[in-house]
Structures are given as C-alpha cells and as structure tokens.
Coordinates of C-alpha atoms in Angstrom, one line a residue:
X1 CA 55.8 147.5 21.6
X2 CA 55.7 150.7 23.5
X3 CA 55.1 148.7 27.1
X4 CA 57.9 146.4 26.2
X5 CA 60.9 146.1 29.1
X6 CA 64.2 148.7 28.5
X7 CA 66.5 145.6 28.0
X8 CA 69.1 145.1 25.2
X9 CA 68.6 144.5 21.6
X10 CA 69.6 141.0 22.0
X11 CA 67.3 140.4 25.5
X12 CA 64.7 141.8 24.0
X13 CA 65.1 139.4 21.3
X14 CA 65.4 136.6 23.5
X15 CA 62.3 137.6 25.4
X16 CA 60.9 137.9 22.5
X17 CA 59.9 141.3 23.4
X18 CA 61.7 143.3 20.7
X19 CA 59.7 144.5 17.6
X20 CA 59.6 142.6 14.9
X21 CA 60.3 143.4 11.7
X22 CA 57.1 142.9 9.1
X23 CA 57.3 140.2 7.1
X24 CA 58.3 139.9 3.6
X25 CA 56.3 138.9 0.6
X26 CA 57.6 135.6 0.3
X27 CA 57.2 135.1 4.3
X28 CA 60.2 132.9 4.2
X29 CA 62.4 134.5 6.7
X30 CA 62.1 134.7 10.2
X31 CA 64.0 135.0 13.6
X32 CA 63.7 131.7 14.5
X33 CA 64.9 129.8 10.7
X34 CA 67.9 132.2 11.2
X35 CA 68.7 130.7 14.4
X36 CA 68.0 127.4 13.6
X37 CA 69.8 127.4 10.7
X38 CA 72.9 129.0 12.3
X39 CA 72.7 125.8 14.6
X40 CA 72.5 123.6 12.1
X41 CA 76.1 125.1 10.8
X42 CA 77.9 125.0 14.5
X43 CA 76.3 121.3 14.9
X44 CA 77.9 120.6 11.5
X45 CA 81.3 122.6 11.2
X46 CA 81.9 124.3 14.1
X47 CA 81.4 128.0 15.7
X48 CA 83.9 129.3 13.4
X49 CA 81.7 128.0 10.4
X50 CA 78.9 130.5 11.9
X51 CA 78.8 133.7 9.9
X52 CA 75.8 136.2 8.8
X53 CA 76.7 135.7 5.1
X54 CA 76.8 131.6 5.7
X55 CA 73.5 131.7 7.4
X56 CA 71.7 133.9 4.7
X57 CA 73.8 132.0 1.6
X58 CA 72.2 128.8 3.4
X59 CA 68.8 130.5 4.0
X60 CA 68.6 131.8 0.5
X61 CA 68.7 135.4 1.2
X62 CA 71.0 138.4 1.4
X63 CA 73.0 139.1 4.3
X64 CA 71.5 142.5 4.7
X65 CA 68.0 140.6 5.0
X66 CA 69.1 139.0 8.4
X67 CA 70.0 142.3 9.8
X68 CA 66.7 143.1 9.7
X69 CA 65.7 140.4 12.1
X70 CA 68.9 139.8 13.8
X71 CA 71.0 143.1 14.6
X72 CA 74.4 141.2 14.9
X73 CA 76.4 138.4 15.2
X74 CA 76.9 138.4 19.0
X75 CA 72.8 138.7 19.2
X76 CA 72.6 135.7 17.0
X77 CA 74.9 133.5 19.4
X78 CA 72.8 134.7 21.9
X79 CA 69.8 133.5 20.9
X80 CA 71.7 130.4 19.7
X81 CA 72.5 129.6 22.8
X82 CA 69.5 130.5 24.2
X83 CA 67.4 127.6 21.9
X84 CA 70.0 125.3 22.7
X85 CA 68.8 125.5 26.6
X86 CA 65.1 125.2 25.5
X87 CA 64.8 121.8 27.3
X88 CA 63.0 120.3 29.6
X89 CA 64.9 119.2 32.9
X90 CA 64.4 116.3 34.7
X91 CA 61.3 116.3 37.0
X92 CA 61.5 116.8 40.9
X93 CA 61.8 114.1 43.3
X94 CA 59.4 113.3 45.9
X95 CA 60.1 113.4 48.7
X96 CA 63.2 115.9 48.0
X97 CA 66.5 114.9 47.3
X98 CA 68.5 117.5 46.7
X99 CA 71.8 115.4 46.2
X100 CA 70.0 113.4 43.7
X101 CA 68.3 116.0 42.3
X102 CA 71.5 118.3 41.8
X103 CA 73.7 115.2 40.0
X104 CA 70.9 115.0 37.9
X105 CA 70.4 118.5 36.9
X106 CA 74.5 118.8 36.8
X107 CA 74.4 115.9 34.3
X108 CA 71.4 116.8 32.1
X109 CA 73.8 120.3 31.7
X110 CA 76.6 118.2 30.7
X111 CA 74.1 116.4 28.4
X112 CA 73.0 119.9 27.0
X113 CA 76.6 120.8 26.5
X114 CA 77.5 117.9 24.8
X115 CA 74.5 117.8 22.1
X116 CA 76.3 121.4 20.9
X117 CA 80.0 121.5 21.3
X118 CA 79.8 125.2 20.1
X119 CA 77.6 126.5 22.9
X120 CA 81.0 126.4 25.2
X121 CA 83.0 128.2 23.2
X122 CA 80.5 131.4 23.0
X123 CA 82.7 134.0 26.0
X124 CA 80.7 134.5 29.2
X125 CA 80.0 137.9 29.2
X126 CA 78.0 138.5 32.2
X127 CA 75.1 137.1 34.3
X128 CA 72.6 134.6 32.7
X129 CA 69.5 136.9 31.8
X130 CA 68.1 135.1 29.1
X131 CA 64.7 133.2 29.8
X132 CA 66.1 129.5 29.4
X133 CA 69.0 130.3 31.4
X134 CA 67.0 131.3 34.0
X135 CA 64.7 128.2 33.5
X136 CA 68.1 126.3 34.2
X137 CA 68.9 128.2 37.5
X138 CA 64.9 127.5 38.7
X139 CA 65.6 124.1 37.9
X140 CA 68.8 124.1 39.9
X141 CA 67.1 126.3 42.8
X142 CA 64.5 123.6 43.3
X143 CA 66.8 121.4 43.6
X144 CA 68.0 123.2 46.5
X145 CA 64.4 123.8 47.6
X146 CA 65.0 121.3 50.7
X147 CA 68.6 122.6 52.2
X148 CA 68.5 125.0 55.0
X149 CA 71.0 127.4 53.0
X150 CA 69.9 130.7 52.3
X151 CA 69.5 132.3 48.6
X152 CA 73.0 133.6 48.4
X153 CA 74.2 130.2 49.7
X154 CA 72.2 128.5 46.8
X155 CA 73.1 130.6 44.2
X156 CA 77.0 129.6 45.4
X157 CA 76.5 126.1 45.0
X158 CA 74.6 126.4 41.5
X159 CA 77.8 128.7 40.4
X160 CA 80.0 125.6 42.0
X161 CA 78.3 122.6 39.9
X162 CA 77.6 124.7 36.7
X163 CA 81.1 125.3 36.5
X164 CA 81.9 122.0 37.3
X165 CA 79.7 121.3 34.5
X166 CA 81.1 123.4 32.2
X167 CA 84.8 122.2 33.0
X168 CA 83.7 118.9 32.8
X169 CA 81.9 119.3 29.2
X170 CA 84.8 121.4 27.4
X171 CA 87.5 118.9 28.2
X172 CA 85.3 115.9 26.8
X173 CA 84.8 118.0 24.3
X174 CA 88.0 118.7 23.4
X175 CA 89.4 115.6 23.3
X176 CA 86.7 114.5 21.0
X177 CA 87.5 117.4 19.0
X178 CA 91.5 115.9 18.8
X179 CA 90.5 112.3 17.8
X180 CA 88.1 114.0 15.2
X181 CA 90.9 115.9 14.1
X182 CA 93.3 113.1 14.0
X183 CA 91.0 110.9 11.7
X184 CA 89.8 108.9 14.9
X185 CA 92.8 107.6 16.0
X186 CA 92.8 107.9 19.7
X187 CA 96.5 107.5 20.1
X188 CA 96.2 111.4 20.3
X189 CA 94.9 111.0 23.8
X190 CA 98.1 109.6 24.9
X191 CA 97.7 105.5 25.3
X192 CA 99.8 105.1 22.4
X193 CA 102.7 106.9 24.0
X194 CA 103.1 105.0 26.8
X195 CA 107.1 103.6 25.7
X196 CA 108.0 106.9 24.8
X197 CA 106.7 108.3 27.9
X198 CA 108.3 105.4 29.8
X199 CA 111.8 106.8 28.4
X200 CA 111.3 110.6 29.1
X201 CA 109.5 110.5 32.2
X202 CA 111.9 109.9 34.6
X203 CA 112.1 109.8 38.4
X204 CA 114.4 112.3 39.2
X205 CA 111.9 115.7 37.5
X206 CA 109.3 113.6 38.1
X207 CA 109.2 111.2 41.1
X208 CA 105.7 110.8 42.3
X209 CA 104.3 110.9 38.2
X210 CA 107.3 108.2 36.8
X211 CA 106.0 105.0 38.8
X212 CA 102.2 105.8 37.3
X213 CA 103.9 106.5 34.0
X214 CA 105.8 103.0 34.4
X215 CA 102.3 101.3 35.4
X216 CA 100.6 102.5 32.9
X217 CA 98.1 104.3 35.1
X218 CA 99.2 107.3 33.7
X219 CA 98.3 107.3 29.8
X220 CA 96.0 104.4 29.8
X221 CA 92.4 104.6 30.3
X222 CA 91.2 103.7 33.8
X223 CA 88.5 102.1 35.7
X224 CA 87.4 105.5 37.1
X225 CA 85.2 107.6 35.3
X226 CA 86.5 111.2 35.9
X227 CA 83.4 113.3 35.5
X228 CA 81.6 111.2 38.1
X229 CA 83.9 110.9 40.4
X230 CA 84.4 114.5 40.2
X231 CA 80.9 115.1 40.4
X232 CA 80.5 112.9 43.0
X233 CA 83.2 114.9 45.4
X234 CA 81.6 118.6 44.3
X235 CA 78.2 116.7 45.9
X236 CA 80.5 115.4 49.2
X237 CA 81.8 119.1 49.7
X238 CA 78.4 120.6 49.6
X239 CA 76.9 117.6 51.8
X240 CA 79.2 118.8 54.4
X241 CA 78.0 122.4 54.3
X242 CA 74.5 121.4 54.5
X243 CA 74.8 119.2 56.9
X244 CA 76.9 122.0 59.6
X245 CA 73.9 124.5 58.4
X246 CA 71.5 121.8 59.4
X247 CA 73.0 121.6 62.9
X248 CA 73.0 125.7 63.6
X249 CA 76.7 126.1 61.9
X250 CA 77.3 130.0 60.6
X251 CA 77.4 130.5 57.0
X252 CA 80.5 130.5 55.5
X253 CA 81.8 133.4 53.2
X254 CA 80.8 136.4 55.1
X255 CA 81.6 137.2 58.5
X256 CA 80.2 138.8 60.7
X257 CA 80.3 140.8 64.2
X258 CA 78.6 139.0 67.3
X259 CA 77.8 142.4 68.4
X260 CA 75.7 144.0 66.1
X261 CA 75.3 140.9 63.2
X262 CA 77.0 143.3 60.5
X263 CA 79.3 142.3 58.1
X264 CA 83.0 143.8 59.1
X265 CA 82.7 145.4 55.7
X266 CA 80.0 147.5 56.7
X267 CA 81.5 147.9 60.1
X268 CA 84.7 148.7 59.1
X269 CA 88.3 147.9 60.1
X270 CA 88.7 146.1 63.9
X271 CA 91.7 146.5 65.8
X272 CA 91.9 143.5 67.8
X273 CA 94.8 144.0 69.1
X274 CA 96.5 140.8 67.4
X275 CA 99.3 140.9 65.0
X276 CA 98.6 139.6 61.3
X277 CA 100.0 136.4 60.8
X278 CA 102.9 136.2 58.6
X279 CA 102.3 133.3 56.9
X280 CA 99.3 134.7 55.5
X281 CA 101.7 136.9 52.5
X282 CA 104.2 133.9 52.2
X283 CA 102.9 132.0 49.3
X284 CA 102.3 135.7 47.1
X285 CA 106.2 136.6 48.2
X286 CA 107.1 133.5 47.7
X287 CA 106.0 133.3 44.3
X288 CA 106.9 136.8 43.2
X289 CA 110.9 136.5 44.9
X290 CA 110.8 132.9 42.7
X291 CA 110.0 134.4 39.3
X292 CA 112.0 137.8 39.2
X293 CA 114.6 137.6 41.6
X294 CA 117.9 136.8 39.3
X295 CA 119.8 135.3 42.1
X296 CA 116.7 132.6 42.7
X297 CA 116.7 132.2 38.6
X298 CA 120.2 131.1 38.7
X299 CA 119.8 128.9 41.3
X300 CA 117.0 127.2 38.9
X301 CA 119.3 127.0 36.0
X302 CA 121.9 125.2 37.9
X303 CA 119.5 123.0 39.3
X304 CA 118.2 122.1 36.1
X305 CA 121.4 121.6 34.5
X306 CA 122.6 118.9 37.4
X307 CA 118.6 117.4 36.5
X308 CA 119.7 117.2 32.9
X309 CA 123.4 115.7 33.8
X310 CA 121.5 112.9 36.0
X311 CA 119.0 112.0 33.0
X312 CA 121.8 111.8 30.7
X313 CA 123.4 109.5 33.2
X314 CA 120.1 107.6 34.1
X315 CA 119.7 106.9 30.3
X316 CA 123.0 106.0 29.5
X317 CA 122.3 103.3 32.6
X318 CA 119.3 102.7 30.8
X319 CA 121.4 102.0 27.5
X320 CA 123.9 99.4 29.3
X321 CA 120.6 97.3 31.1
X322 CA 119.8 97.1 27.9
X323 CA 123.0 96.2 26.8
X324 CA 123.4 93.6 29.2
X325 CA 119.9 92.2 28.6
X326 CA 120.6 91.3 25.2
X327 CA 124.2 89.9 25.9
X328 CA 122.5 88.0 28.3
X329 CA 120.2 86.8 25.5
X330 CA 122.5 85.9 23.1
X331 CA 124.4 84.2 25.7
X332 CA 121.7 81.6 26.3
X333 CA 120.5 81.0 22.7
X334 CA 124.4 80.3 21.8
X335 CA 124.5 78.0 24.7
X336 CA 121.1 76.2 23.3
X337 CA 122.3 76.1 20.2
X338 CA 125.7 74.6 21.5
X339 CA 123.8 72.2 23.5
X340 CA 121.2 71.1 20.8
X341 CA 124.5 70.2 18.0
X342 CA 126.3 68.6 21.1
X343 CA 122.8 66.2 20.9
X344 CA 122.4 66.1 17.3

C-alpha cells in the first residue's frame, strides 16, 4: 500500500495497514489463524508456552512460513493482545453517570484481563497505539464525557483506574496461578497457616499486625471484597476532584502564575523571597543516612538482636502457659478420676 501510514511493522499490522503477503497455494495460513492460534496456547499453557515454532508446529507449517506474515515474536504479542481487547464495552448510560459508568468500564477491564492471564504479563512498552486500545480509552473518555475536567485531567484519571485495573487483575491472577500450581489446595494462600503464624508473629516486631494475626483477620478470608472496595475508594478520590472542579477549584498538577496563567516551568524559577522548607528533603535523607550510614546499621543490629532475645523469652513464656495449662489438666482429670473411684 503506497498511501499506507509510516507506523511500525507491528502497527501497521495491527491497523491492518501493512502489506500482506500473497497467499499460498493451499490458502491455509493467514495473520489472523497465527494469532489465534498463539492464543489458544497462552489460554492453555501460559505465555511462556508461546513460541514461533509452537505456533507453526500447531498450525502445520514451518516456522519460516509465519515470518512471512508475522515479522517477530514481539509483533505477534502485539497483535495478541490487541484481539484480546476486540470487545465490546458496556453501553453508555443515560442520563450520564460517569461514576457508574467508570466502575463499569474498570471492571469489564478486569473482566478482559482475567479471560487471558497472559495479556498482563506482556511488558508495557510505551503508549497504547493500537486500534482496540484506543477503543478502550474512547470507552473510558465517554465515560468522563459529563465531568468538567479537561482532556489532560481525563486522561489522569483513565491512567489512575487502568492501573488500578491492572493491579487488581495480576494479583487475582497470581494467586490463582499458586493454587493451580499447588494442585488446588488453597492453603497456599495462607488460611492454613494461621497456628504457625499465631507462633511467629509476635507483638513485639509486629504490634499492630499480631492481634489481626491472633484473630484470624489476618490469613483468613474476609467479608470485604478487596477489588471493590478498592475500586470503590479510587471512585471516592476522583469524586472529590470533580466535585472542587465543579465548584471553580484550580486543577491540580500544574501550577500556575496568577499573573500571566503560565506554568512556572515556562516562566521559570521565582524568587519569593521565602526559605525552602526543610522538611521537604527529610524523608530522602532520612532514608539514605538509614541504609548506608554504619553507625545507624549497628544500631539496627543491636536492636534486632534485644527483638530476638525478647521472642526467645516471649516463647519460652509461651512454653510454660503451656506447661501450666496441661498440669492444670491433668490435675483435674486425676481429681475426677479420684472422685469417680471414691463413688464406685
């Protein structure tokens, strides 16, 4: 196609812009049985299962052959990826809702996500430019359609929720990958642990986590569903931010100079006349002096040292409870017994 747009061989591709190589005899082989079949594999064995040879072996043809459609691996995840978005998202609400409409596209993402496991663990490597991706952004945008935020503003919170998204997605699909792993048992998630946990956890390195440990709040599953509720207070944040744009609030992110409504990058550095606060370089100081400097380091190790000296003391307290509760025990079943011959 001479008119076709200067993009990258794997755009192209996706665009479906690139030129296509003429078909064989057989007219068997094609760009999109490649990337279906590629799919098939990830659904099946995982990313790592995806390979040129394993998709031709599976297709029936040489490896060379796919070259001639597909110009390398990364292209092909591309365009994997790329079919995996070829959904439709949920419709728009009338009137808008853009808090409804958001949670909704957030969790048809999570949806899309969790259909192929694989798609998350394809690198980011720059800017969604493929034509579902952008589909999914529109989607999002329209969303937005009814905010008073301004482009850059909606662009901010799509990046927020996606990633939220994507977070969200790769730890359920982690774990699922672990109980796979482990034959289905979900003890590998941590609620068979909680006895040991009970033992090792204790309150002195760990004083606000031991009494959820000892409740078994900690490794036991909960009322609350996580991604929700973590969904639900991305949605609160935003809420906020619409809400102070609503009523005339500056945007947040950029300021700028009542004078002339530049940026103070553009206008360059202000002398106001004000000494820099302090406390702004404390944390990065703080941090640094905590990890390098060898007097702070010693410190640690004999902190950690009088930590391991109170555990050792805490569980051989534990020991002795223990001790007495089964003295205690015995005590009373001997007395019982006593008293049940003294009957008999």
């Amino acid at each position: 196609m001479t008119d076709a747009p200067d993009l990258p061989p794997r755009l192209a591709l996706a665009w479906g812009v690139a030129e296509r190589p003429e078909r064989t005899p057989k007219r068997e082989l094609s760009i999109e049985r490649i990337v279906e079949t590629a799919m098939e594999i990830a659904d099946a064995d995982g990313l790592a299962a995806v390979s040129m040879a394993k998709v031709a072996q599976s297709l029936g043809f040489t490896t060379m052959s796919l070259y001639r459609y597909v110009t390398s691996k990364d292209d092909l995840l591309l365009l994997m990826q790329e079919a995996a978005l070829d959904v439709e998202y949920p419709p728009a609400h009338e009137p808008a809702d853009w808090r409804a409409e958001l949670r909704e596209w957030a969790q048809f993402t999570m949806a899309v996500f969790a259909s192929h496991p694989w798609f998350l663990d394809i690198p980011v490597t720059g800017a969604p430019l493929t034509p579902n991706n952008l589909r999914g952004a529109d989607s999002a945008l329209r969303a937005l359609r009814s905010t008073p935020l301004d482009d850059e503003e909606k662009m901010s919170v799509i990046l927020l929720v996606s990633g939220y998204a994507r977070n969200a997605a790769r730890l359920q699909s982690d774990l699922a990958r672990a109980v796979a792993a482990a034959g289905g048992d979900e003890t590998v998630l941590g609620g068979g642990w909680g006895g040991a946990l009970r033992d090792l956890v204790d309150e002195v390195r760990f004083p606000y986590l031991r009494p959820l440990v000892e409740a078994g709040t900690y490794a036991e599953e909960g009322e609350i569903d996580d991604t929700a509720w973590g969904l639900e207070r991305v949605l609160d944040g935003i809420a906020v931010y619409v809400d102070a744009r609503a009523a005339g609030a500056p945007g947040a992110g950029r300021v700028t100079s009542a004078s002339d409504g530049t940026s103070d990058d553009e206008a360059g550095p202000r002398d106001t006349g004000a000494e820099p606060d302090p406390r702004d370089a404390v944390a990065p100081v703080e941090m640094a002096v905590h990890v390098k400097d060898p007097k702070v380091k010693k410190a640690t190790l004999k902190r950690r040292d009088a930590e391991r000296r109170v555990r050792e003391a805490q569980k051989k307290v534990r020991e002795l409870e223990k001790a007495l509760r089964e003295a205690e025990k015995a005590e009373r079943e001997t007395a019982r017994a006593a008293v049940e011959k003294a009957r008999g």
